[in-house]
Coordinates of C-alpha atoms and ligand atoms in Angstrom, one line a residue:
X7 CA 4.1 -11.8 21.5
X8 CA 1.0 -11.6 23.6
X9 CA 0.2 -8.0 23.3
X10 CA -3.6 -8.4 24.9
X11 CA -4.7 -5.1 27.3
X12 CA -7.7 -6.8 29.3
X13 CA -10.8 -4.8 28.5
X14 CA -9.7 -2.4 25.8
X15 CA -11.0 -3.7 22.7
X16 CA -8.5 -4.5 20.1
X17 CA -9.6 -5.0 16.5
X18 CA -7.7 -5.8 12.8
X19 CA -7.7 -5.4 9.6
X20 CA -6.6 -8.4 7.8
X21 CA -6.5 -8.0 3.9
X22 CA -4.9 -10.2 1.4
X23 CA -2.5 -9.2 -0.9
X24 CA -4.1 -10.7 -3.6
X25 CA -5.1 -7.5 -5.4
X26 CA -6.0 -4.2 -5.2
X27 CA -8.6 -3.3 -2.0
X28 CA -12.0 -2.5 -3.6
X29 CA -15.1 -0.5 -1.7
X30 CA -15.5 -3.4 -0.1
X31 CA -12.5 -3.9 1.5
X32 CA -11.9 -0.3 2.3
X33 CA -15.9 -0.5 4.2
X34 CA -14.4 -3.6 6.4
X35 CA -11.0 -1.3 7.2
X36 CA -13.0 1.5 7.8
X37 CA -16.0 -0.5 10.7
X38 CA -13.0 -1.7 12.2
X39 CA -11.4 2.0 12.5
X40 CA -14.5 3.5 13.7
X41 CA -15.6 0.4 16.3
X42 CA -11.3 0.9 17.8
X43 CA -11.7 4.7 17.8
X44 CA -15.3 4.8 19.2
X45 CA -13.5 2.5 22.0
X46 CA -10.7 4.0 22.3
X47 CA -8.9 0.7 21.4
X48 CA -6.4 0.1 18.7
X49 CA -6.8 -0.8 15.2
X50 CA -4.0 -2.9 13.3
X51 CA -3.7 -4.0 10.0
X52 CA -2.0 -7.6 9.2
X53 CA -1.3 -8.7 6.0
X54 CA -2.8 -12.5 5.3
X55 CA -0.2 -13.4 2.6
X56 CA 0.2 -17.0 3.1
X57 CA -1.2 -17.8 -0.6
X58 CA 1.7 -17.7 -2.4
X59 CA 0.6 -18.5 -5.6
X60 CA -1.9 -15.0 -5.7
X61 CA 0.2 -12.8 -4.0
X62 CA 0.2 -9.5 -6.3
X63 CA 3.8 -8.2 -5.8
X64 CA 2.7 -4.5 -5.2
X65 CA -0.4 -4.9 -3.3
X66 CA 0.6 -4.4 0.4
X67 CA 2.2 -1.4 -0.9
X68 CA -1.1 -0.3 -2.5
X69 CA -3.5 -1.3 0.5
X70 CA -1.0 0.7 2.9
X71 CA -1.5 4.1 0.2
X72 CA -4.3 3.3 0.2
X73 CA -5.5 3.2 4.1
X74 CA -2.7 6.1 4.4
X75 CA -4.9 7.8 1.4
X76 CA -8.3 7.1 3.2
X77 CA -7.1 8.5 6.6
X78 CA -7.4 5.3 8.5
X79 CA -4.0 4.9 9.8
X80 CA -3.0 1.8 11.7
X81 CA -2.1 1.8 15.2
X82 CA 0.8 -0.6 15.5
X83 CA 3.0 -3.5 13.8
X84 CA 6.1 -5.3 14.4
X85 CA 8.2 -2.7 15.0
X86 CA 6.1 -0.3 16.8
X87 CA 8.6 1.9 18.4
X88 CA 9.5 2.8 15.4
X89 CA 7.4 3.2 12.0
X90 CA 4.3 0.9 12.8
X91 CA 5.0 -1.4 9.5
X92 CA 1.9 -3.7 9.6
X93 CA 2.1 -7.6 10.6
X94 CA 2.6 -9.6 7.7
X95 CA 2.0 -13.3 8.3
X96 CA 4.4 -14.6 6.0
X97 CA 7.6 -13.2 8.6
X98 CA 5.8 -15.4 11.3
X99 CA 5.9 -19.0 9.8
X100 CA 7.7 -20.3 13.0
X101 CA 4.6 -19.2 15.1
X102 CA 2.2 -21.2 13.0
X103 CA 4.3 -24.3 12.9
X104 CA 4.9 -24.5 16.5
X105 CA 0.9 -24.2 17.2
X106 CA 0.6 -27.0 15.0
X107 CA 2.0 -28.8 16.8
X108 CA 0.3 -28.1 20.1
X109 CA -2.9 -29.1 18.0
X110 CA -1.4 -32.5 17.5
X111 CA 0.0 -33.1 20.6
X112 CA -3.6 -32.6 22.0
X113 CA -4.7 -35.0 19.5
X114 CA -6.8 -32.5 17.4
X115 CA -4.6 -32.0 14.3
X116 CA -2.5 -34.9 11.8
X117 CA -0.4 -34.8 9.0
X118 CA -2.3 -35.7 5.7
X119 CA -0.8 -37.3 2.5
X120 CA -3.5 -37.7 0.3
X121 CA -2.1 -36.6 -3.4
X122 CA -3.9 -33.8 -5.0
X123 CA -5.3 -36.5 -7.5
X124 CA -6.9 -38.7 -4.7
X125 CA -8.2 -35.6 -3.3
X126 CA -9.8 -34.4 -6.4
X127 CA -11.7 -37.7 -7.1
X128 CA -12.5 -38.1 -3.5
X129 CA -14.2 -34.5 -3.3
X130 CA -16.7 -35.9 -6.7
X131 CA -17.2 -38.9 -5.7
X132 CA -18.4 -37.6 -2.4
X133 CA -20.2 -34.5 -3.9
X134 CA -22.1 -37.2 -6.4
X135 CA -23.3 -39.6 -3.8
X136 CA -24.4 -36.4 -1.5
X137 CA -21.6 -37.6 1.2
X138 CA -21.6 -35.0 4.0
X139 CA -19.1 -33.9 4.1
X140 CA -18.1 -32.6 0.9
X141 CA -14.9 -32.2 0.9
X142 CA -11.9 -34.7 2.5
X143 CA -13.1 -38.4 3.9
X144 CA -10.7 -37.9 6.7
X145 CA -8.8 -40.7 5.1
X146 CA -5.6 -40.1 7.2
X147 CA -7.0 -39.3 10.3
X148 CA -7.1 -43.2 10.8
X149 CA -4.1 -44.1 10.1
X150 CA -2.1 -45.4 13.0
X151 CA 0.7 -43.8 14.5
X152 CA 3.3 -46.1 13.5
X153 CA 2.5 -45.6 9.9
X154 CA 2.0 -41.8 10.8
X155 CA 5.7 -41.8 12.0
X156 CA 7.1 -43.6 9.5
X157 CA 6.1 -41.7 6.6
X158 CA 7.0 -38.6 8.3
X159 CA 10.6 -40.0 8.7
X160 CA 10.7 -40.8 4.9
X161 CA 9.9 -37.0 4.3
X162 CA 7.0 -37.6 2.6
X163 CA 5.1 -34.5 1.6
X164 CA 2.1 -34.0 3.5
X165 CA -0.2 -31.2 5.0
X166 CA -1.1 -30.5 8.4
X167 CA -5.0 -31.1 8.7
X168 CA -7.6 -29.9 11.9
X169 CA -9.9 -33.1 13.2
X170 CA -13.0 -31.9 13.5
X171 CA -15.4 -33.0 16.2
X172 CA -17.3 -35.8 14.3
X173 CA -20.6 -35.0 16.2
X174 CA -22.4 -32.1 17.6
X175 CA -22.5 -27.9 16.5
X176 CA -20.8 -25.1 16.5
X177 CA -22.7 -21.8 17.0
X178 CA -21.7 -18.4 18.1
X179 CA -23.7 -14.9 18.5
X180 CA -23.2 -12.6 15.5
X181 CA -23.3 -9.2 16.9
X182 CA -24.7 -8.2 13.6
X183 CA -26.7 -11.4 13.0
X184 CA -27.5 -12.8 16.2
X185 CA -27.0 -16.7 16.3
X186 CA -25.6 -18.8 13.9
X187 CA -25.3 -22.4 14.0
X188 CA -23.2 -24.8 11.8
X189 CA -23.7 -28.5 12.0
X190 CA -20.1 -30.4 12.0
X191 CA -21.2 -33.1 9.8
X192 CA -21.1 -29.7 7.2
X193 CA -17.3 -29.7 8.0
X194 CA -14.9 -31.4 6.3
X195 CA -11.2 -31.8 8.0
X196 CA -9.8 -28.6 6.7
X197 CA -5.7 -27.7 6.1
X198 CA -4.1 -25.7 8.7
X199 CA -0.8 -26.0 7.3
X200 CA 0.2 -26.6 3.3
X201 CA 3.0 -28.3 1.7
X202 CA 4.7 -25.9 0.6
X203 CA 4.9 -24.8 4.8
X204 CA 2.5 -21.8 4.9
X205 CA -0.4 -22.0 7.3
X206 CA -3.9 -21.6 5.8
X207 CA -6.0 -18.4 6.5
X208 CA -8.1 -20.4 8.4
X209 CA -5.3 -21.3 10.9
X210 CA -3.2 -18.4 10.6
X211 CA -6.2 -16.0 11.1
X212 CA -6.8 -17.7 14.7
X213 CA -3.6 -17.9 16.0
X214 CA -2.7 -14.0 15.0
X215 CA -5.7 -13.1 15.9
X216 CA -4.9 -14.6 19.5
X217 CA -1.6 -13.8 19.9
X218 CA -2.5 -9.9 18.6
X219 CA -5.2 -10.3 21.7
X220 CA -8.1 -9.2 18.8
X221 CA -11.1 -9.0 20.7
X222 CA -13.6 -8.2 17.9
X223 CA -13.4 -9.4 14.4
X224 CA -15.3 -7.3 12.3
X225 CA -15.2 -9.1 8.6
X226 CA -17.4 -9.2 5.5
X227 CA -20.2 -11.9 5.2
X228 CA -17.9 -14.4 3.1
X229 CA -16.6 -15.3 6.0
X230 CA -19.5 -16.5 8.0
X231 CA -18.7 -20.2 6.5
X232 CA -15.2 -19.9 8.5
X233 CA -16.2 -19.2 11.4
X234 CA -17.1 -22.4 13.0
X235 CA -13.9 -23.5 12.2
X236 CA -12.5 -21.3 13.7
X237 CA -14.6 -21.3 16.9
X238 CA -13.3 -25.3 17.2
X239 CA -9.3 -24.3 16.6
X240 CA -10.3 -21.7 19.7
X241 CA -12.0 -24.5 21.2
X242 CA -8.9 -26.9 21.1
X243 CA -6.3 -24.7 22.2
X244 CA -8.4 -23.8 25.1
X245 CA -8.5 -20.4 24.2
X246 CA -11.3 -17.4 24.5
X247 CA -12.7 -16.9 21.0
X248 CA -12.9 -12.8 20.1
X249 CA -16.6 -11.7 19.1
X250 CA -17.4 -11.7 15.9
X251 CA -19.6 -9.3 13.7
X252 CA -20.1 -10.0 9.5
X253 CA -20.4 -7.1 7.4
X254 CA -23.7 -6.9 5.0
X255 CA -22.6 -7.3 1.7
X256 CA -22.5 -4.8 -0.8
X257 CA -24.2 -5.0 -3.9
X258 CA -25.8 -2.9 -7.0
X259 CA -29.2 -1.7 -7.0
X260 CA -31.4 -4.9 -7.6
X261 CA -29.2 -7.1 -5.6
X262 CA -26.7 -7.4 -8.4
X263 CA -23.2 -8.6 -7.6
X264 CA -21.2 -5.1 -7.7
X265 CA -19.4 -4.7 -11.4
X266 CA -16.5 -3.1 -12.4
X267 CA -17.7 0.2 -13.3
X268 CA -19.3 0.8 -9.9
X269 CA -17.7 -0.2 -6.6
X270 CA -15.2 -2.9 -8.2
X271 CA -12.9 0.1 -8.6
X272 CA -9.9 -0.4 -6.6
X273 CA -9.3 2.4 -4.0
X274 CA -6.8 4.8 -5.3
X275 CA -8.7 4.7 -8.5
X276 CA -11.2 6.8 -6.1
X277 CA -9.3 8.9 -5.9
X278 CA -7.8 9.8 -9.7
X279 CA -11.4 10.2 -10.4
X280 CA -11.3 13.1 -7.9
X281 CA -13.4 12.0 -4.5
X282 CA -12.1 13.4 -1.6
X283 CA -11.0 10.9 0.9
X284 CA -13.3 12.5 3.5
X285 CA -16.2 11.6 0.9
X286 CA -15.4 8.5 0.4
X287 CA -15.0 7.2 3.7
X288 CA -18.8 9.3 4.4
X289 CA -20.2 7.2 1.8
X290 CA -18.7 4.0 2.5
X291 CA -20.0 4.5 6.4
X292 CA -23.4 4.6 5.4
X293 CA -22.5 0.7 3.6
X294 CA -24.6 -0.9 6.1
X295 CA -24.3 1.2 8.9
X296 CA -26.6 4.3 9.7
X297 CA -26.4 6.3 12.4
X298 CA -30.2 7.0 12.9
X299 CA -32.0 10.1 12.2
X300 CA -32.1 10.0 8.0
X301 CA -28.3 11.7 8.9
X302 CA -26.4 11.2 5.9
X303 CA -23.3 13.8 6.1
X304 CA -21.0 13.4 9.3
X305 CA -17.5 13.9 10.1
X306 CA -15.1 11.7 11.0
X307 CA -15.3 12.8 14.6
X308 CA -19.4 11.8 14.4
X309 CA -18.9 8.7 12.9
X310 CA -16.5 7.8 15.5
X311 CA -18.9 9.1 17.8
X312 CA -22.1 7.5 16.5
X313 CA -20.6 4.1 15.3
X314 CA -22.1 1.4 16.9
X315 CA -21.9 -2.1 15.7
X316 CA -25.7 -3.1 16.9
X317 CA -27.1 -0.2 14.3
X318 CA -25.1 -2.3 11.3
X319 CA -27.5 -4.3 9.3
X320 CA -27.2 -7.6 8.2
X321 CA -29.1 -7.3 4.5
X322 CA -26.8 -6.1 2.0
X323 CA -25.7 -2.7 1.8
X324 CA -26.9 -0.7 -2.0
X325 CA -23.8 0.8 -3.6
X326 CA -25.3 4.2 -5.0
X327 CA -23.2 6.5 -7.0
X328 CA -25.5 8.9 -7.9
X329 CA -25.2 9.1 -3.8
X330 CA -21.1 9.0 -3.5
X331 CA -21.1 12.0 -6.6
X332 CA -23.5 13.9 -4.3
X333 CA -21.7 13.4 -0.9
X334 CA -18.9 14.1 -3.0
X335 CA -20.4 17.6 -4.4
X336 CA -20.9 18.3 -0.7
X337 CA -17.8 17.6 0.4
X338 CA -16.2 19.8 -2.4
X339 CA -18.4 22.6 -1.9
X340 CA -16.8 22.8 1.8
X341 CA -13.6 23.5 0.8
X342 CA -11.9 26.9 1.5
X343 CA -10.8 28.6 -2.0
X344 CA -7.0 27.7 -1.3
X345 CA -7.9 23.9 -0.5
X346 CA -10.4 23.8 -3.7
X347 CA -7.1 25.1 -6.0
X348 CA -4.6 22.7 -3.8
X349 CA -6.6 20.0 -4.6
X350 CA -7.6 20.6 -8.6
X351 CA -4.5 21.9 -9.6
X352 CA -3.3 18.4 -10.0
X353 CA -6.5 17.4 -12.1
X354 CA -5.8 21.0 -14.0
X355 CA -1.9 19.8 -14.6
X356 CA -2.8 16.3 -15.8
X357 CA -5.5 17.8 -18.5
X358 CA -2.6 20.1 -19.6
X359 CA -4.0 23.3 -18.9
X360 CA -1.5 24.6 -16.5
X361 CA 1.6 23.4 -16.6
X362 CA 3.6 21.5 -14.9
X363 CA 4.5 22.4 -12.3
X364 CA 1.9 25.6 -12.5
X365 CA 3.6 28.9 -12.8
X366 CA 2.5 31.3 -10.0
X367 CA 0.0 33.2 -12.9
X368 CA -1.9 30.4 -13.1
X369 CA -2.1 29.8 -9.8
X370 CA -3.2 32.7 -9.6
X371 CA -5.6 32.3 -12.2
X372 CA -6.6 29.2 -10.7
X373 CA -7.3 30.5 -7.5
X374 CA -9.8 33.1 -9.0
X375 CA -11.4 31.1 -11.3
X376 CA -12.0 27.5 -9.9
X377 CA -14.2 28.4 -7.0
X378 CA -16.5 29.9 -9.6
X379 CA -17.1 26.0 -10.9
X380 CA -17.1 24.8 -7.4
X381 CA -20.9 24.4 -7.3
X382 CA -21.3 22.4 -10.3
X383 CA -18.4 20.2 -9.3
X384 CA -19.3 16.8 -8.0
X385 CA -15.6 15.1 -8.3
X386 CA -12.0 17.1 -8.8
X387 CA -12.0 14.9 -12.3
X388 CA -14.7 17.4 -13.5
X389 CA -12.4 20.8 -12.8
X390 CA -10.5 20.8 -16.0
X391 CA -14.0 20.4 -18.3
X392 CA -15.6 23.2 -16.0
X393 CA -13.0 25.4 -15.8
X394 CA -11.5 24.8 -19.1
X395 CA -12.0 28.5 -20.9
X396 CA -10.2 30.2 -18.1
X397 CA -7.1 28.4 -19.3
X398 CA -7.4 27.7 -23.3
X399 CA -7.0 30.5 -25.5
X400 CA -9.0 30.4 -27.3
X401 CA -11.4 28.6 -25.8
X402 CA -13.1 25.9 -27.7
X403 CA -16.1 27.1 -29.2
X404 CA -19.0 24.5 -29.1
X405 CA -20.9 24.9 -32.8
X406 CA -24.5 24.8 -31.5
X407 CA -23.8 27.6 -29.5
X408 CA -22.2 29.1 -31.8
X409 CA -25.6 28.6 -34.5
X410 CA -27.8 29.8 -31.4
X411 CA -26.0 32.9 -30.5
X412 CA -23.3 34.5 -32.8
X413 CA -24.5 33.0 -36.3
X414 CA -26.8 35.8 -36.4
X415 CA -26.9 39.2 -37.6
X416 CA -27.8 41.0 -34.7
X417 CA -25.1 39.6 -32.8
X418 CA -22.8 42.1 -34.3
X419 CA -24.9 45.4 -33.6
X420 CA -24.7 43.5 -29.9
X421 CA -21.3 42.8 -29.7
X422 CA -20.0 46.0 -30.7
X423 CA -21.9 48.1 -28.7
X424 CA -20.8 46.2 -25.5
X425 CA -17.0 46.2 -26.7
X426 CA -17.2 49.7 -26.6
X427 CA -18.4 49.9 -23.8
X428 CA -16.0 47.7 -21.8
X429 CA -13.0 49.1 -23.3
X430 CA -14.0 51.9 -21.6
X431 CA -13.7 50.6 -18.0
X432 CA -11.1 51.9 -15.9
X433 CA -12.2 49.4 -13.2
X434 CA -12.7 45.8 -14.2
X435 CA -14.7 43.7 -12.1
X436 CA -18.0 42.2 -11.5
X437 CA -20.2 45.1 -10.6
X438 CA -18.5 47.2 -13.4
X439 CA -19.1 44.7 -16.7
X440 CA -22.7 43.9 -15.1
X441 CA -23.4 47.4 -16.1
X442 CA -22.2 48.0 -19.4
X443 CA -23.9 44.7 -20.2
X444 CA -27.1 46.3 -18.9
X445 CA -26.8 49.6 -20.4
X446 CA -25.8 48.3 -23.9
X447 CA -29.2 46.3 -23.8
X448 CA -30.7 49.3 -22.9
X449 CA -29.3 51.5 -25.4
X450 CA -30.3 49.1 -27.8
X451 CA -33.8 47.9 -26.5
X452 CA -33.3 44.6 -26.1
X453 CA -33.8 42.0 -22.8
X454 CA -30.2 41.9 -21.1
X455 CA -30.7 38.0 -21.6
X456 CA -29.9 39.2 -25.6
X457 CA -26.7 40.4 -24.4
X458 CA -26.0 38.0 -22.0
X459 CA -26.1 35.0 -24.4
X460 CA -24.1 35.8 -26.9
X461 CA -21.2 37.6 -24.8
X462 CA -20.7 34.3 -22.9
X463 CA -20.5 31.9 -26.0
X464 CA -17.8 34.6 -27.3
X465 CA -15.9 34.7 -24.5
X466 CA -16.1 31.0 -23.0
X467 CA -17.5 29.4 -26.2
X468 CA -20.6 27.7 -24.4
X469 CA -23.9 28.5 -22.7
X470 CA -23.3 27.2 -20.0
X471 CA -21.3 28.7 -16.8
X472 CA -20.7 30.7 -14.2
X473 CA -22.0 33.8 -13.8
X474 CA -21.2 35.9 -16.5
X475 CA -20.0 38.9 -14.6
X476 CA -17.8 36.8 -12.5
X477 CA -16.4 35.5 -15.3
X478 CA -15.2 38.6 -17.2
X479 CA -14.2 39.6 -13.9
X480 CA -11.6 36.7 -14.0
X481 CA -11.0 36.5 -17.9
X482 CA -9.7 40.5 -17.2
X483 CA -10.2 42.9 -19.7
X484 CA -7.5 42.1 -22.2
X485 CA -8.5 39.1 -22.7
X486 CA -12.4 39.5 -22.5
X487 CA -11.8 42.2 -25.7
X488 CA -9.7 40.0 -27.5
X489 CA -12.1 37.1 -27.4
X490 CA -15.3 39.0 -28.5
X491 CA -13.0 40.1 -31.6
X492 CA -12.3 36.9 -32.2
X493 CA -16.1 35.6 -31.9
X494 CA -17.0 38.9 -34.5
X495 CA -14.3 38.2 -36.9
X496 CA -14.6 34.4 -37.2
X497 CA -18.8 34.2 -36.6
X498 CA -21.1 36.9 -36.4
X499 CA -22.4 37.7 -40.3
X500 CA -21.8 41.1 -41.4
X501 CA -19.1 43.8 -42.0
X502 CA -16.6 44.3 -39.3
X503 CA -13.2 44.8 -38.9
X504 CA -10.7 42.2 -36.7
X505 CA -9.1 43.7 -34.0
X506 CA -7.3 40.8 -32.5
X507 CA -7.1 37.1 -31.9
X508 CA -6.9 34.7 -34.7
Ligands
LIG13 N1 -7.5 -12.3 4.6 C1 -8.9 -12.3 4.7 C2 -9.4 -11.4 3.6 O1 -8.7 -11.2 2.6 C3 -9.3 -11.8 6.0 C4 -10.7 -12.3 6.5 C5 -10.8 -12.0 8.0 O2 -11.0 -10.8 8.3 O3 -10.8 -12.9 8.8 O4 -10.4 -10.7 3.6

């Protein structure tokens, strides 16, 4: 399946489904997306699940919502033609085992049947007496090849094992790092194949990325160690080796390894917590990469244009979230009212204050009221707490704002006089309560602010918010009234009689 185009570059992504894909993971899928679009080359994803004992039965499902979710869509599989599935190593078993067999044909690959048990001791005995290598003693790369033979006619089980060069180095150009050298005294006689008959990563990685024609393997830093082993299995089969580029790693302010709470969430858990995927994949562009010019808010369509694999750095990457909350404020703030309510409605649903699904009145309601949070929001999470008094009736009063501003006896003088007053409007909007609430402070010869305060804790129960005006505006008059009776009859001191609410 050689599937190489000369000259266009041809890049992978090449997770393992051994869990959920972190920021990290999602950074490596998105450098490879940028370098192929920037190129105009293709971007695939293959799925490394050769270790069978970690496979996590629903994670190629989740990496693919994921990508799908992030807007990095892979450009072929399989069964391109029809929908581009990705490559999943574990469907091309025959492939491995027949390059295998190449390598031992040329002499640079034998079967191995050490037991686990003589491989454990070996690996301490060696790693006491400072043995280079750690690892294997290439016990079974001297056996001779009658013995070989003979053991593989009894069926015994055994893996398949590279020979590595016994002398010399290995070193490549990073395009990130520049140039890296590995010794092969450093490099013990790894597996290609297992007994159980799945290649290694380190084998299968080389011959997909081959036989896919990958021209550029962009990976994170972890993999650096591989690499020379890989550049040899190139070497013996005689084939060109792609170029390779290692991704910073990313870690917490101070250098710390990143933890759970910060970018150790997995993906899609981005996006319960209401980031945009446009967000995201800003923020995890600037992971080691920066486009020049203290530019911190792009496009796709910039990124793509912009991303170039010389201006990624090679010390790790600082995984900020006061940074992602304030690209993702940005990127909230951009969206058109009937995006904003698209979006939140879902948070909205899930904190039960619409239901589900939302009735066309609180759409409605929705589509008026949410953009006046829209400002303050820095992740869709937040819309429910924000927005909350437009939906809850009543709304939940919060008792220090209560003490500060209706727990006092001119609260009452101020509340009636402005419920007059707005029961007279024929027209209800912004412009229209602005001026009662101006004229009853005049009237009574106080600063508006004295009016202001207290009519917002009665009618959203907190002093915090909107703009008032705005706010009535939305809440309409029916319910504006009934919630300033409310706050009078349950706490402002003093005489009064309860018109409505509870
Ligand atoms: N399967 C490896 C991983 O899980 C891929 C490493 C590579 O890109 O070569 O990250």
């Amino acid at each position: 399946m050689s599937i190489a185009l000369p000259g266009s570059v041809r890049v992978r992504f090449a997770p393992s489904p051994t869990g959920y894909p972190h920021a990290g993971g999602a950074r490596t899928a998105l450098f490879n997306w940028l370098f192929a679009r920037h190129h105009g080359g293709r971007f695939l994803l293959r799925i490394e699940d050769t270790d069978r004992e970690r496979l996590v039965p629903d994670a190629e499902a989740y990496l693919m919502e994921a990508l799908r979710w992030l807007g990095l869509e892979w450009d072929e599989g399989p069964d391109i033609g029809g929908p581009a599935g990705p490559y999943c190593q574990s469907e091309r078993l025959e492939r491995y085992h027949q390059r295998a067999r190449e390598l031992i044909a040329r002499g640079r690959a034998y079967p191995c049947f050490c037991s686990r048990e003589r491989l454990e001791q070996v690996r301490a005995a060696r790693r006491a007496a400072n043995l280079h290598p750690y690892g294997y003693d290439r016990h079974c790369r001297g056996l001779s090849e009658a013995e070989r033979q003979e053991r593989l006619a009894r069926g015994e089980p055994h893996v398949i094992r590279f020979a590595i060069p016994l002398d010399g180095e290995t070193s490549w150009d990073d395009a990130i790092r520049g140039r890296i050298t590995y010794n092969h005294r450093e490099l013990d006689d790894h597996v290609l194949i297992k007994s159980d008959g799945f290649p290694t990563y380190q084998f299968a990685s080389v011959v997909d990325d081959h036989e896919m024609g990958i021209t550029h393997v962009l990976r994170g830093e972890e993999w650096i160690p591989s690499t020379p082993r890989h550049l040899l299995e190139y070497q013996a089969f005689g084939w060109e080796p792609p170029r390779f580029a290692h991704l910073p790693v990313i870690t917490e302010p101070g250098g710390k390894k990143l933890s759970k709470r910060l970018g150790a969430r997995s993906i899609l858990e981005y996006r319960e917590q209401g980031y945009l995927p446009d967000a995201l994949v800003n923020f995890l562009a600037l992971l080691g990469w920066s486009p020049g010019g203290n530019r911190e808010i792009l496009s796709r369509e910039e990124m793509i244009a912009l991303f170039r694999i010389e201006d990624v750095v090679s010390h790790p990457a600082t995984y900020d979230a006061d940074k992602l909350d304030w690209i993702s404020g940005i990127y909230l703030r951009k969206l058109t009212p009937s995006e904003l309510v698209e979006r939140a409605l879902p948070f909205l649903e899930r904190a039960g204050l619409v239901g589900s699904p939302p009735s066309a009145a609180e759409r409605d309601l929705a589509a008026r009221a949410l953009p006046l949070v829209q400002d303050r929001m820095r992740r869709l999470a937040e819309a429910p707490e924000l927005a909350e008094f437009f939906f809850r009736d009543p709304p939940e009063y919060d008792p220090a704002a209560v003490r500060k501003w209706l727990d006092r006896i001119e609260a009452r003088a101020i509340l009636t006089r402005l419920r007059d007053g707005l029961q007279g409007l024929d027209v209800w909007d912004a412009t229209t309560t602005e001026s009662v609430v101006r004229r009853t402070a005049e009237e009574l010869g106080v600063p508006a602010a004295e009016v202001i305060h207290p009519t917002r804790v009665a009618t959203t129960g907190r002093t915090i918010g909107p703009g008032l005006f705005e706010t009535l505006a939305v809440l309409g008059k029916e319910r504006t009234l009934a919630r300033i009776d409310l706050a009078l009859a349950r706490f402002v001191p003093g005489k009064g009689t309860m018109v409505g609410g509870a």
